[in-house]
Amino acid sequence: MAVLNQKSVWDMIKDFRKNWRAFCNSERTTVCGADSMLLTLQLSMAENNKQHHGEFAVSLSEVLMTWKYLLHEKLNLSVENMEVVDHYEDIKKIYDAFLMNSNMLDLIDIYKKSRIMTSNCEDSEMMSPIQLRDFLSGREYREDDETGLSSPTSPLKHNRDNEKVQLVAKTIFMSYLNLLVNSKNDLALAHILNIPDRGLGREAFTNLKHAAREKQMSIFLVATSFIRALELGGKGYAPSPSDPLRTHVKGLSNFINFIDRLEEVLGETPNPSIAGGRILSIIKMLLIKGQNSRDSFHKAVEEVAQDLDLRIKNIVSSQQEDVALSTTDISPARPKSHAINHGTAYCGRDTVKSLLVLLDEEAASAPARNKAELLYSDENTIHHNGTSIFTLFRGCKFISWRINKWNKFWKCSSGQK
């Protein structure tokens, strides 16, 4: 049953990607999988608590209780006799605003729109709301584990530690690729802004969030605009001497220049397989620089890069087979006459389409079983100076989310209660 439901989720995402215009306004909209949905809910609840109680904090038990309620409420399942936290509707608005401004759709939104599109199809085999709930909550995997057999702990500890390092390495790779495809994804940026160590910790993230509020832009665009202004020079372009981002010039320049390097490969390499391999290689070399080859993180990075490279090649091969069978809605149209660089634009879109499939596959992955580790564990125990997403956003002291009839946006505001 677990494998069946995961396949159904993947089929649903593939249908979304083929018909993306019916779901969203951007071809580069990315899918928010189960774990990212839970992370977003956690941040939304903590922000809501900040607004009402003055502290950016939320307990694991409250997050899990609200996660259960959210799944039922969004899937139109019964919420009778279910516990719900105060100000749930405010939390929901914050959650929806976060996704919209990050150019993401969660799996339930995709599912609901898919059901509308397939409602008149007699041969539709979509999963039921209960099956999607069980997949997102991880319930089906818990049932699979309930065999009644006791399992040893100490002999498996080493394997579990290796799996954790592998997961961290994979998260870093996927976050770089996600940001490359969808520059509005603040969640992906938070994962990698300071990996490897660029001196861009909580203070830098907080300053970026303040600037994002003032300019109503994504964090990445704020950072990019700041570095470009410095590079242009001159009094007419240079940021104010009192700009707090000046404290982080070296780290931000390092980060933006690295993303620029990835984008150059994306746009200038005609073959998506080669482009994907080069992008992964550049990320890999960045992560293992200065690391001991015997280090567990070094080994994990090597293995993850190799695995993702193979997956991209398989994706490209599958796409080429599809093109051979049909020419309808498979390859993007050639750029219009006003495009600045036809070749670069076309090559870039082909590679982006391949990377989107890779990201979509990850979004269809089963949720993490250890929710406490997913939500609260600082990742700096794995030799790469990481910090948990929650810790980063908690460093952004005053975040207020505003929603009006025409627009939804989130921002860091002044510290007045």
Tab-separated table of C-alpha atoms in Angstrom:
chain	number	residue	atom	x	y	z
A	1	MET	CA	0.000	0.000	0.000
A	2	ALA	CA	2.816	2.417	0.851
A	3	VAL	CA	4.477	2.008	-2.535
A	4	LEU	CA	1.114	2.218	-4.307
A	5	ASN	CA	0.230	5.555	-2.685
A	6	GLN	CA	3.667	7.004	-3.398
A	7	LYS	CA	3.268	6.057	-7.060
A	8	SER	CA	-0.135	7.741	-7.099
A	9	VAL	CA	1.407	10.915	-5.684
A	10	TRP	CA	4.104	10.828	-8.345
A	11	ASP	CA	1.540	10.318	-11.132
A	12	MET	CA	-0.425	13.268	-9.777
A	13	ILE	CA	2.654	15.510	-9.841
A	14	LYS	CA	3.449	14.446	-13.415
A	15	ASP	CA	-0.076	15.430	-14.477
A	16	PHE	CA	0.410	18.770	-12.746
A	17	ARG	CA	3.649	19.403	-14.604
A	18	LYS	CA	2.084	18.592	-17.971
A	19	ASN	CA	-0.821	20.960	-17.304
A	20	TRP	CA	0.958	23.544	-15.169
A	21	ARG	CA	-0.848	26.483	-16.786
A	22	ALA	CA	-4.108	25.285	-15.224
A	23	PHE	CA	-2.520	25.234	-11.759
A	24	CYS	CA	-0.223	28.249	-11.520
A	25	ASN	CA	1.278	31.235	-13.335
A	26	SER	CA	4.866	30.035	-13.621
A	27	GLU	CA	6.471	27.059	-15.307
A	28	ARG	CA	9.089	27.146	-12.550
A	29	THR	CA	6.621	26.720	-9.697
A	30	THR	CA	8.003	23.977	-7.469
A	31	VAL	CA	6.143	21.339	-5.486
A	32	CYS	CA	6.146	21.441	-1.697
A	33	GLY	CA	6.443	17.834	-0.527
A	34	ALA	CA	5.338	16.385	2.809
A	35	ASP	CA	8.406	17.407	4.836
A	36	SER	CA	8.489	20.930	3.412
A	37	MET	CA	4.773	21.288	4.147
A	38	LEU	CA	5.421	20.371	7.777
A	39	LEU	CA	8.372	22.784	8.009
A	40	THR	CA	6.240	25.571	6.565
A	41	LEU	CA	3.471	24.830	9.055
A	42	GLN	CA	5.960	24.925	11.934
A	43	LEU	CA	7.266	28.339	10.849
A	44	SER	CA	3.712	29.614	10.364
A	45	MET	CA	2.682	28.508	13.847
A	46	ALA	CA	5.759	30.039	15.443
A	47	GLU	CA	5.110	33.311	13.619
A	48	ASN	CA	1.497	33.274	14.744
A	49	ASN	CA	2.642	32.771	18.340
A	50	LYS	CA	5.025	35.691	17.884
A	51	GLN	CA	2.191	37.927	16.777
A	52	HIS	CA	-0.129	36.911	19.609
A	53	HIS	CA	2.254	36.112	22.465
A	54	GLY	CA	5.520	37.831	21.587
A	55	GLU	CA	7.697	34.726	21.160
A	56	PHE	CA	8.709	32.925	17.969
A	57	ALA	CA	8.280	29.416	19.351
A	58	VAL	CA	6.040	26.371	19.061
A	59	SER	CA	6.143	22.910	20.632
A	60	LEU	CA	6.459	19.682	18.679
A	61	SER	CA	3.177	18.392	20.097
A	62	GLU	CA	1.316	21.500	18.894
A	63	VAL	CA	2.854	21.231	15.433
A	64	LEU	CA	1.888	17.560	15.083
A	65	MET	CA	-1.629	18.204	16.389
A	66	THR	CA	-2.122	21.069	13.905
A	67	TRP	CA	-0.528	19.035	11.091
A	68	LYS	CA	-3.180	16.364	11.625
A	69	TYR	CA	-5.942	18.976	11.629
A	70	LEU	CA	-4.546	20.767	8.567
A	71	LEU	CA	-4.478	17.563	6.525
A	72	HIS	CA	-8.090	16.780	7.365
A	73	GLU	CA	-9.314	20.340	6.872
A	74	LYS	CA	-7.578	20.885	3.520
A	75	LEU	CA	-8.706	17.483	2.214
A	76	ASN	CA	-12.305	18.103	3.332
A	77	LEU	CA	-12.179	15.157	5.713
A	78	SER	CA	-14.042	15.164	8.999
A	79	VAL	CA	-12.487	17.271	11.767
A	80	GLU	CA	-15.171	16.399	14.276
A	81	ASN	CA	-13.792	15.905	17.801
A	82	MET	CA	-10.280	16.824	16.626
A	83	GLU	CA	-8.217	19.188	18.734
A	84	VAL	CA	-7.190	22.457	17.137
A	85	VAL	CA	-4.912	25.239	18.360
A	86	ASP	CA	-6.083	28.814	18.852
A	87	HIS	CA	-5.966	31.131	15.847
A	88	TYR	CA	-5.898	28.244	13.356
A	89	GLU	CA	-7.302	30.418	10.569
A	90	ASP	CA	-4.476	32.926	11.070
A	91	ILE	CA	-1.943	30.110	10.895
A	92	LYS	CA	-3.536	28.855	7.689
A	93	LYS	CA	-3.279	32.314	6.114
A	94	ILE	CA	0.382	32.583	7.062
A	95	TYR	CA	1.006	29.098	5.636
A	96	ASP	CA	-0.721	29.906	2.337
A	97	ALA	CA	1.092	33.241	2.031
A	98	PHE	CA	4.467	31.606	2.566
A	99	LEU	CA	3.845	29.101	-0.226
A	100	MET	CA	2.495	31.697	-2.628
A	101	ASN	CA	5.395	34.079	-2.157
A	102	SER	CA	7.877	31.207	-2.473
A	103	ASN	CA	6.256	30.185	-5.793
A	104	MET	CA	5.323	26.766	-4.419
A	105	LEU	CA	2.224	24.583	-4.388
A	106	ASP	CA	1.765	21.906	-1.758
A	107	LEU	CA	0.635	18.385	-2.588
A	108	ILE	CA	-2.904	18.942	-1.320
A	109	ASP	CA	-3.449	22.005	-3.508
A	110	ILE	CA	-2.210	20.039	-6.513
A	111	TYR	CA	-4.449	17.122	-5.568
A	112	LYS	CA	-7.570	19.283	-5.228
A	113	LYS	CA	-7.010	20.967	-8.588
A	114	SER	CA	-6.217	17.631	-10.208
A	115	ARG	CA	-9.505	16.181	-8.971
A	116	ILE	CA	-11.405	19.043	-10.556
A	117	MET	CA	-9.621	18.514	-13.870
A	118	THR	CA	-10.245	14.742	-13.880
A	119	SER	CA	-13.782	14.821	-12.472
A	120	ASN	CA	-15.250	14.106	-15.907
A	121	CYS	CA	-12.760	11.389	-16.821
A	122	GLU	CA	-14.270	7.932	-16.488
A	123	ASP	CA	-10.881	6.185	-16.437
A	124	SER	CA	-9.422	8.435	-13.726
A	125	GLU	CA	-7.603	6.453	-11.031
A	126	MET	CA	-6.717	9.206	-8.581
A	127	MET	CA	-5.988	8.309	-4.996
A	128	SER	CA	-8.629	9.093	-2.398
A	129	PRO	CA	-8.309	11.931	0.126
A	130	ILE	CA	-7.777	9.375	2.894
A	131	GLN	CA	-4.924	7.753	0.959
A	132	LEU	CA	-3.226	11.117	0.467
A	133	ARG	CA	-3.707	11.928	4.145
A	134	ASP	CA	-2.109	8.634	5.127
A	135	PHE	CA	0.795	9.274	2.765
A	136	LEU	CA	1.453	12.808	4.029
A	137	SER	CA	1.133	11.885	7.682
A	138	GLY	CA	3.357	8.834	7.288
A	139	ARG	CA	0.621	6.645	8.760
A	140	GLU	CA	0.990	3.936	6.132
A	141	TYR	CA	4.705	3.642	6.891
A	142	ARG	CA	4.067	3.332	10.607
A	143	GLU	CA	1.663	0.491	9.903
A	144	ASP	CA	4.261	-1.236	7.747
A	145	ASP	CA	6.717	-1.061	10.674
A	146	GLU	CA	4.291	-2.547	13.195
A	147	THR	CA	5.373	-6.146	12.699
A	148	GLY	CA	5.543	-6.988	16.388
A	149	LEU	CA	9.199	-7.886	16.088
A	150	SER	CA	11.823	-6.194	18.234
A	151	SER	CA	14.838	-4.848	16.370
A	152	PRO	CA	18.361	-4.405	17.705
A	153	THR	CA	19.570	-0.840	18.180
A	154	SER	CA	23.331	-0.705	18.608
A	155	PRO	CA	24.344	-2.699	15.478
A	156	LEU	CA	22.240	-0.377	13.353
A	157	LYS	CA	23.406	2.899	14.871
A	158	HIS	CA	26.258	3.277	12.383
A	159	ASN	CA	23.918	2.713	9.455
A	160	ARG	CA	21.425	5.237	10.811
A	161	ASP	CA	24.178	7.811	11.232
A	162	ASN	CA	25.294	7.223	7.645
A	163	GLU	CA	21.705	7.579	6.439
A	164	LYS	CA	21.419	10.877	8.296
A	165	VAL	CA	24.592	12.234	6.683
A	166	GLN	CA	23.341	11.062	3.286
A	167	LEU	CA	20.028	12.829	3.863
A	168	VAL	CA	21.760	16.076	4.833
A	169	ALA	CA	23.992	15.930	1.746
A	170	LYS	CA	21.005	15.214	-0.468
A	171	THR	CA	19.032	18.093	1.062
A	172	ILE	CA	21.899	20.471	0.283
A	173	PHE	CA	22.143	19.363	-3.346
A	174	MET	CA	18.389	19.520	-3.866
A	175	SER	CA	18.179	22.970	-2.245
A	176	TYR	CA	20.818	24.363	-4.605
A	177	LEU	CA	18.938	22.889	-7.575
A	178	ASN	CA	15.631	24.152	-6.219
A	179	LEU	CA	16.927	27.697	-5.866
A	180	LEU	CA	18.439	27.500	-9.343
A	181	VAL	CA	15.027	26.626	-10.780
A	182	ASN	CA	12.875	28.757	-8.457
A	183	SER	CA	14.731	31.790	-7.110
A	184	LYS	CA	11.711	32.773	-4.971
A	185	ASN	CA	12.013	29.663	-2.805
A	186	ASP	CA	13.111	31.117	0.536
A	187	LEU	CA	12.959	27.685	2.173
A	188	ALA	CA	15.559	26.307	-0.247
A	189	LEU	CA	17.737	29.390	0.229
A	190	ALA	CA	17.619	29.029	4.006
A	191	HIS	CA	19.000	25.493	3.695
A	192	ILE	CA	22.110	26.557	1.749
A	193	LEU	CA	22.836	30.233	2.399
A	194	ASN	CA	25.634	29.306	4.783
A	195	ILE	CA	26.620	25.892	3.414
A	196	PRO	CA	29.527	25.728	3.233
A	197	ASP	CA	30.371	28.337	5.868
A	198	ARG	CA	30.260	31.814	4.338
A	199	GLY	CA	29.761	33.713	7.561
A	200	LEU	CA	26.060	34.083	6.700
A	201	GLY	CA	24.403	32.868	9.874
A	202	ARG	CA	21.322	34.054	11.753
A	203	GLU	CA	22.322	37.724	11.706
A	204	ALA	CA	22.816	37.778	7.946
A	205	PHE	CA	19.541	35.910	7.377
A	206	THR	CA	17.708	38.367	9.635
A	207	ASN	CA	19.162	41.364	7.804
A	208	LEU	CA	18.180	39.855	4.467
A	209	LYS	CA	14.630	39.314	5.711
A	210	HIS	CA	14.370	42.942	6.840
A	211	ALA	CA	15.531	44.083	3.399
A	212	ALA	CA	13.096	41.672	1.721
A	213	ARG	CA	10.247	43.283	3.668
A	214	GLU	CA	11.248	46.794	2.745
A	215	LYS	CA	11.536	46.000	-0.957
A	216	GLN	CA	8.814	43.310	-1.086
A	217	MET	CA	11.172	40.914	-2.836
A	218	SER	CA	12.433	37.377	-2.292
A	219	ILE	CA	15.539	36.936	-0.152
A	220	PHE	CA	17.597	35.798	-3.137
A	221	LEU	CA	16.594	38.791	-5.235
A	222	VAL	CA	17.462	41.125	-2.351
A	223	ALA	CA	20.911	39.560	-2.028
A	224	THR	CA	21.456	39.640	-5.791
A	225	SER	CA	20.370	43.282	-6.112
A	226	PHE	CA	22.664	44.293	-3.254
A	227	ILE	CA	25.738	42.627	-4.764
A	228	ARG	CA	24.958	43.945	-8.269
A	229	ALA	CA	24.694	47.497	-6.895
A	230	LEU	CA	28.104	47.146	-5.273
A	231	GLU	CA	29.605	45.772	-8.478
A	232	LEU	CA	28.235	48.659	-10.534
A	233	GLY	CA	29.765	51.148	-8.126
A	234	GLY	CA	29.291	54.890	-8.215
A	235	LYS	CA	27.235	57.064	-5.921
A	236	GLY	CA	24.112	56.509	-7.960
A	237	TYR	CA	24.150	52.760	-7.462
A	238	ALA	CA	26.029	51.965	-4.265
A	239	PRO	CA	23.933	50.896	-1.240
A	240	SER	CA	23.804	53.195	1.747
A	241	PRO	CA	26.913	53.106	3.981
A	242	SER	CA	24.566	52.254	6.864
A	243	ASP	CA	23.020	49.277	5.047
A	244	PRO	CA	23.359	46.304	7.470
A	245	LEU	CA	24.034	43.994	4.524
A	246	ARG	CA	27.426	45.677	4.118
A	247	THR	CA	28.559	43.605	7.089
A	248	HIS	CA	28.030	40.483	4.998
A	249	VAL	CA	29.461	41.627	1.647
A	250	LYS	CA	32.078	38.899	1.403
A	251	GLY	CA	29.691	36.058	2.178
A	252	LEU	CA	26.867	37.367	0.007
A	253	SER	CA	29.235	37.978	-2.891
A	254	ASN	CA	30.533	34.426	-2.545
A	255	PHE	CA	27.003	33.031	-2.533
A	256	ILE	CA	25.669	35.089	-5.454
A	257	ASN	CA	28.756	34.472	-7.589
A	258	PHE	CA	28.405	30.748	-7.000
A	259	ILE	CA	24.752	30.767	-8.087
A	260	ASP	CA	25.792	32.859	-11.119
A	261	ARG	CA	28.276	30.148	-12.019
A	262	LEU	CA	25.543	27.496	-11.883
A	263	GLU	CA	23.238	29.654	-14.003
A	264	GLU	CA	25.958	30.067	-16.633
A	265	VAL	CA	26.213	26.303	-16.972
A	266	LEU	CA	22.415	26.062	-17.060
A	267	GLY	CA	22.095	28.550	-19.903
A	268	GLU	CA	25.178	27.805	-21.970
A	269	THR	CA	25.303	23.998	-22.085
A	270	PRO	CA	23.007	22.645	-24.842
A	271	ASN	CA	22.770	19.064	-23.600
A	272	PRO	CA	20.647	18.802	-20.410
A	273	SER	CA	22.483	15.646	-19.297
A	274	ILE	CA	25.855	17.371	-19.565
A	275	ALA	CA	24.526	20.565	-17.992
A	276	GLY	CA	23.048	18.638	-15.058
A	277	GLY	CA	26.276	16.714	-14.546
A	278	ARG	CA	28.362	19.888	-14.573
A	279	ILE	CA	26.063	21.637	-12.120
A	280	LEU	CA	26.240	18.699	-9.731
A	281	SER	CA	30.025	18.540	-10.093
A	282	ILE	CA	30.397	22.236	-9.238
A	283	ILE	CA	28.218	21.837	-6.134
A	284	LYS	CA	30.117	18.705	-5.122
A	285	MET	CA	33.512	20.386	-5.401
A	286	LEU	CA	32.250	23.282	-3.306
A	287	LEU	CA	31.059	20.977	-0.533
A	288	ILE	CA	34.094	18.693	-0.330
A	289	LYS	CA	36.723	21.432	-0.613
A	290	GLY	CA	39.043	21.112	2.377
A	291	GLN	CA	37.304	17.954	3.592
A	292	ASN	CA	39.116	14.733	4.396
A	293	SER	CA	38.240	12.118	1.783
A	294	ARG	CA	37.621	9.645	4.617
A	295	ASP	CA	35.096	11.932	6.254
A	296	SER	CA	31.531	10.606	6.242
A	297	PHE	CA	30.153	13.847	4.796
A	298	HIS	CA	32.760	13.791	1.986
A	299	LYS	CA	31.721	10.258	1.077
A	300	ALA	CA	28.029	11.118	1.262
A	301	VAL	CA	28.484	14.104	-1.075
A	302	GLU	CA	30.318	11.921	-3.603
A	303	GLU	CA	27.617	9.260	-3.500
A	304	VAL	CA	24.706	11.698	-3.683
A	305	ALA	CA	26.274	13.563	-6.624
A	306	GLN	CA	26.755	10.300	-8.499
A	307	ASP	CA	23.198	9.161	-7.790
A	308	LEU	CA	21.642	12.476	-8.855
A	309	ASP	CA	23.755	12.571	-12.003
A	310	LEU	CA	22.442	9.150	-12.993
A	311	ARG	CA	18.878	10.190	-12.221
A	312	ILE	CA	19.169	13.303	-14.392
A	313	LYS	CA	20.537	11.247	-17.274
A	314	ASN	CA	17.631	8.824	-16.936
A	315	ILE	CA	15.160	11.706	-16.856
A	316	VAL	CA	16.620	13.277	-19.991
A	317	SER	CA	16.615	9.915	-21.759
A	318	SER	CA	12.963	9.390	-20.832
A	319	GLN	CA	12.052	12.881	-22.045
A	320	GLN	CA	13.762	12.251	-25.364
A	321	GLU	CA	11.804	9.023	-25.764
A	322	ASP	CA	8.590	10.906	-25.094
A	323	VAL	CA	9.510	13.474	-27.753
A	324	ALA	CA	10.043	10.684	-30.238
A	325	LEU	CA	6.553	9.344	-29.503
A	326	SER	CA	4.696	12.617	-29.412
A	327	THR	CA	5.341	16.293	-29.979
A	328	THR	CA	2.373	17.602	-27.979
A	329	ASP	CA	3.279	19.615	-24.882
A	330	ILE	CA	6.632	17.918	-24.430
A	331	SER	CA	9.332	20.360	-25.445
A	332	PRO	CA	8.914	24.086	-24.784
A	333	ALA	CA	8.401	26.417	-27.716
A	334	ARG	CA	11.437	28.173	-29.119
A	335	PRO	CA	11.962	31.656	-27.684
A	336	LYS	CA	10.218	34.482	-29.477
A	337	SER	CA	12.031	36.888	-31.747
A	338	HIS	CA	12.592	39.441	-28.999
A	339	ALA	CA	14.618	37.023	-26.840
A	340	ILE	CA	18.147	38.325	-26.281
A	341	ASN	CA	19.935	35.029	-26.775
A	342	HIS	CA	17.865	32.347	-28.462
A	343	GLY	CA	20.335	29.541	-27.941
A	344	THR	CA	20.977	30.259	-24.282
A	345	ALA	CA	17.282	30.671	-23.457
A	346	TYR	CA	16.312	27.423	-25.185
A	347	CYS	CA	19.141	25.364	-23.674
A	348	GLY	CA	18.329	26.702	-20.248
A	349	ARG	CA	14.671	25.770	-20.469
A	350	ASP	CA	15.436	22.211	-21.520
A	351	THR	CA	17.713	21.721	-18.528
A	352	VAL	CA	15.223	23.407	-16.191
A	353	LYS	CA	12.546	20.963	-17.329
A	354	SER	CA	14.827	18.058	-16.456
A	355	LEU	CA	15.698	19.528	-13.063
A	356	LEU	CA	12.018	20.112	-12.344
A	357	VAL	CA	11.328	16.416	-12.851
A	358	LEU	CA	14.117	15.581	-10.412
A	359	LEU	CA	12.683	18.005	-7.851
A	360	ASP	CA	9.188	16.629	-8.456
A	361	GLU	CA	10.451	13.118	-7.720
A	362	GLU	CA	11.787	14.331	-4.395
A	363	ALA	CA	8.492	16.039	-3.580
A	364	ALA	CA	6.819	12.643	-4.017
A	365	SER	CA	9.160	11.050	-1.465
A	366	ALA	CA	7.792	9.551	1.722
A	367	PRO	CA	7.845	11.903	4.729
A	368	ALA	CA	10.570	11.704	7.366
A	369	ARG	CA	9.726	9.418	10.250
A	370	ASN	CA	11.570	11.413	12.912
A	371	LYS	CA	9.576	14.643	13.034
A	372	ALA	CA	11.514	16.101	15.970
A	373	GLU	CA	14.801	15.784	14.094
A	374	LEU	CA	13.277	17.214	10.922
A	375	LEU	CA	11.832	20.258	12.665
A	376	TYR	CA	14.215	21.163	15.461
A	377	SER	CA	17.604	19.529	14.982
A	378	ASP	CA	20.498	21.880	14.167
A	379	GLU	CA	22.436	20.316	11.311
A	380	ASN	CA	25.859	21.593	12.379
A	381	THR	CA	26.724	18.201	13.820
A	382	ILE	CA	27.499	16.980	10.306
A	383	HIS	CA	30.663	19.045	9.741
A	384	HIS	CA	29.163	21.613	7.378
A	385	ASN	CA	28.180	24.521	9.646
A	386	GLY	CA	24.475	24.122	9.014
A	387	THR	CA	21.697	25.551	11.176
A	388	SER	CA	18.145	24.303	11.391
A	389	ILE	CA	15.555	26.200	9.396
A	390	PHE	CA	13.613	26.983	12.551
A	391	THR	CA	16.689	28.503	14.205
A	392	LEU	CA	17.323	30.721	11.191
A	393	PHE	CA	13.771	32.039	11.062
A	394	ARG	CA	13.719	32.502	14.822
A	395	GLY	CA	16.732	34.779	14.363
A	396	CYS	CA	14.508	36.941	12.167
A	397	LYS	CA	13.027	38.546	15.260
A	398	PHE	CA	9.968	40.325	13.997
A	399	ILE	CA	8.164	38.753	11.067
A	400	SER	CA	4.659	39.878	10.291
A	401	TRP	CA	2.538	38.434	7.546
A	402	ARG	CA	0.071	40.707	5.801
A	403	ILE	CA	-2.666	39.561	3.490
A	404	ASN	CA	-5.012	41.797	1.544
A	405	LYS	CA	-7.453	41.309	-1.277
A	406	TRP	CA	-4.873	41.787	-4.012
A	407	ASN	CA	-1.622	40.522	-2.586
A	408	LYS	CA	-0.067	38.371	0.106
A	409	PHE	CA	3.388	39.007	1.360
A	410	TRP	CA	5.527	38.404	4.455
A	411	LYS	CA	8.000	40.729	6.055
A	412	CYS	CA	10.190	41.559	9.035
A	413	SER	CA	8.796	44.561	10.860
A	414	SER	CA	10.058	46.795	13.660
A	415	GLY	CA	10.169	45.412	17.171
A	416	GLN	CA	7.138	47.274	18.534
A	417	LYS	CA	4.563	45.095	20.235
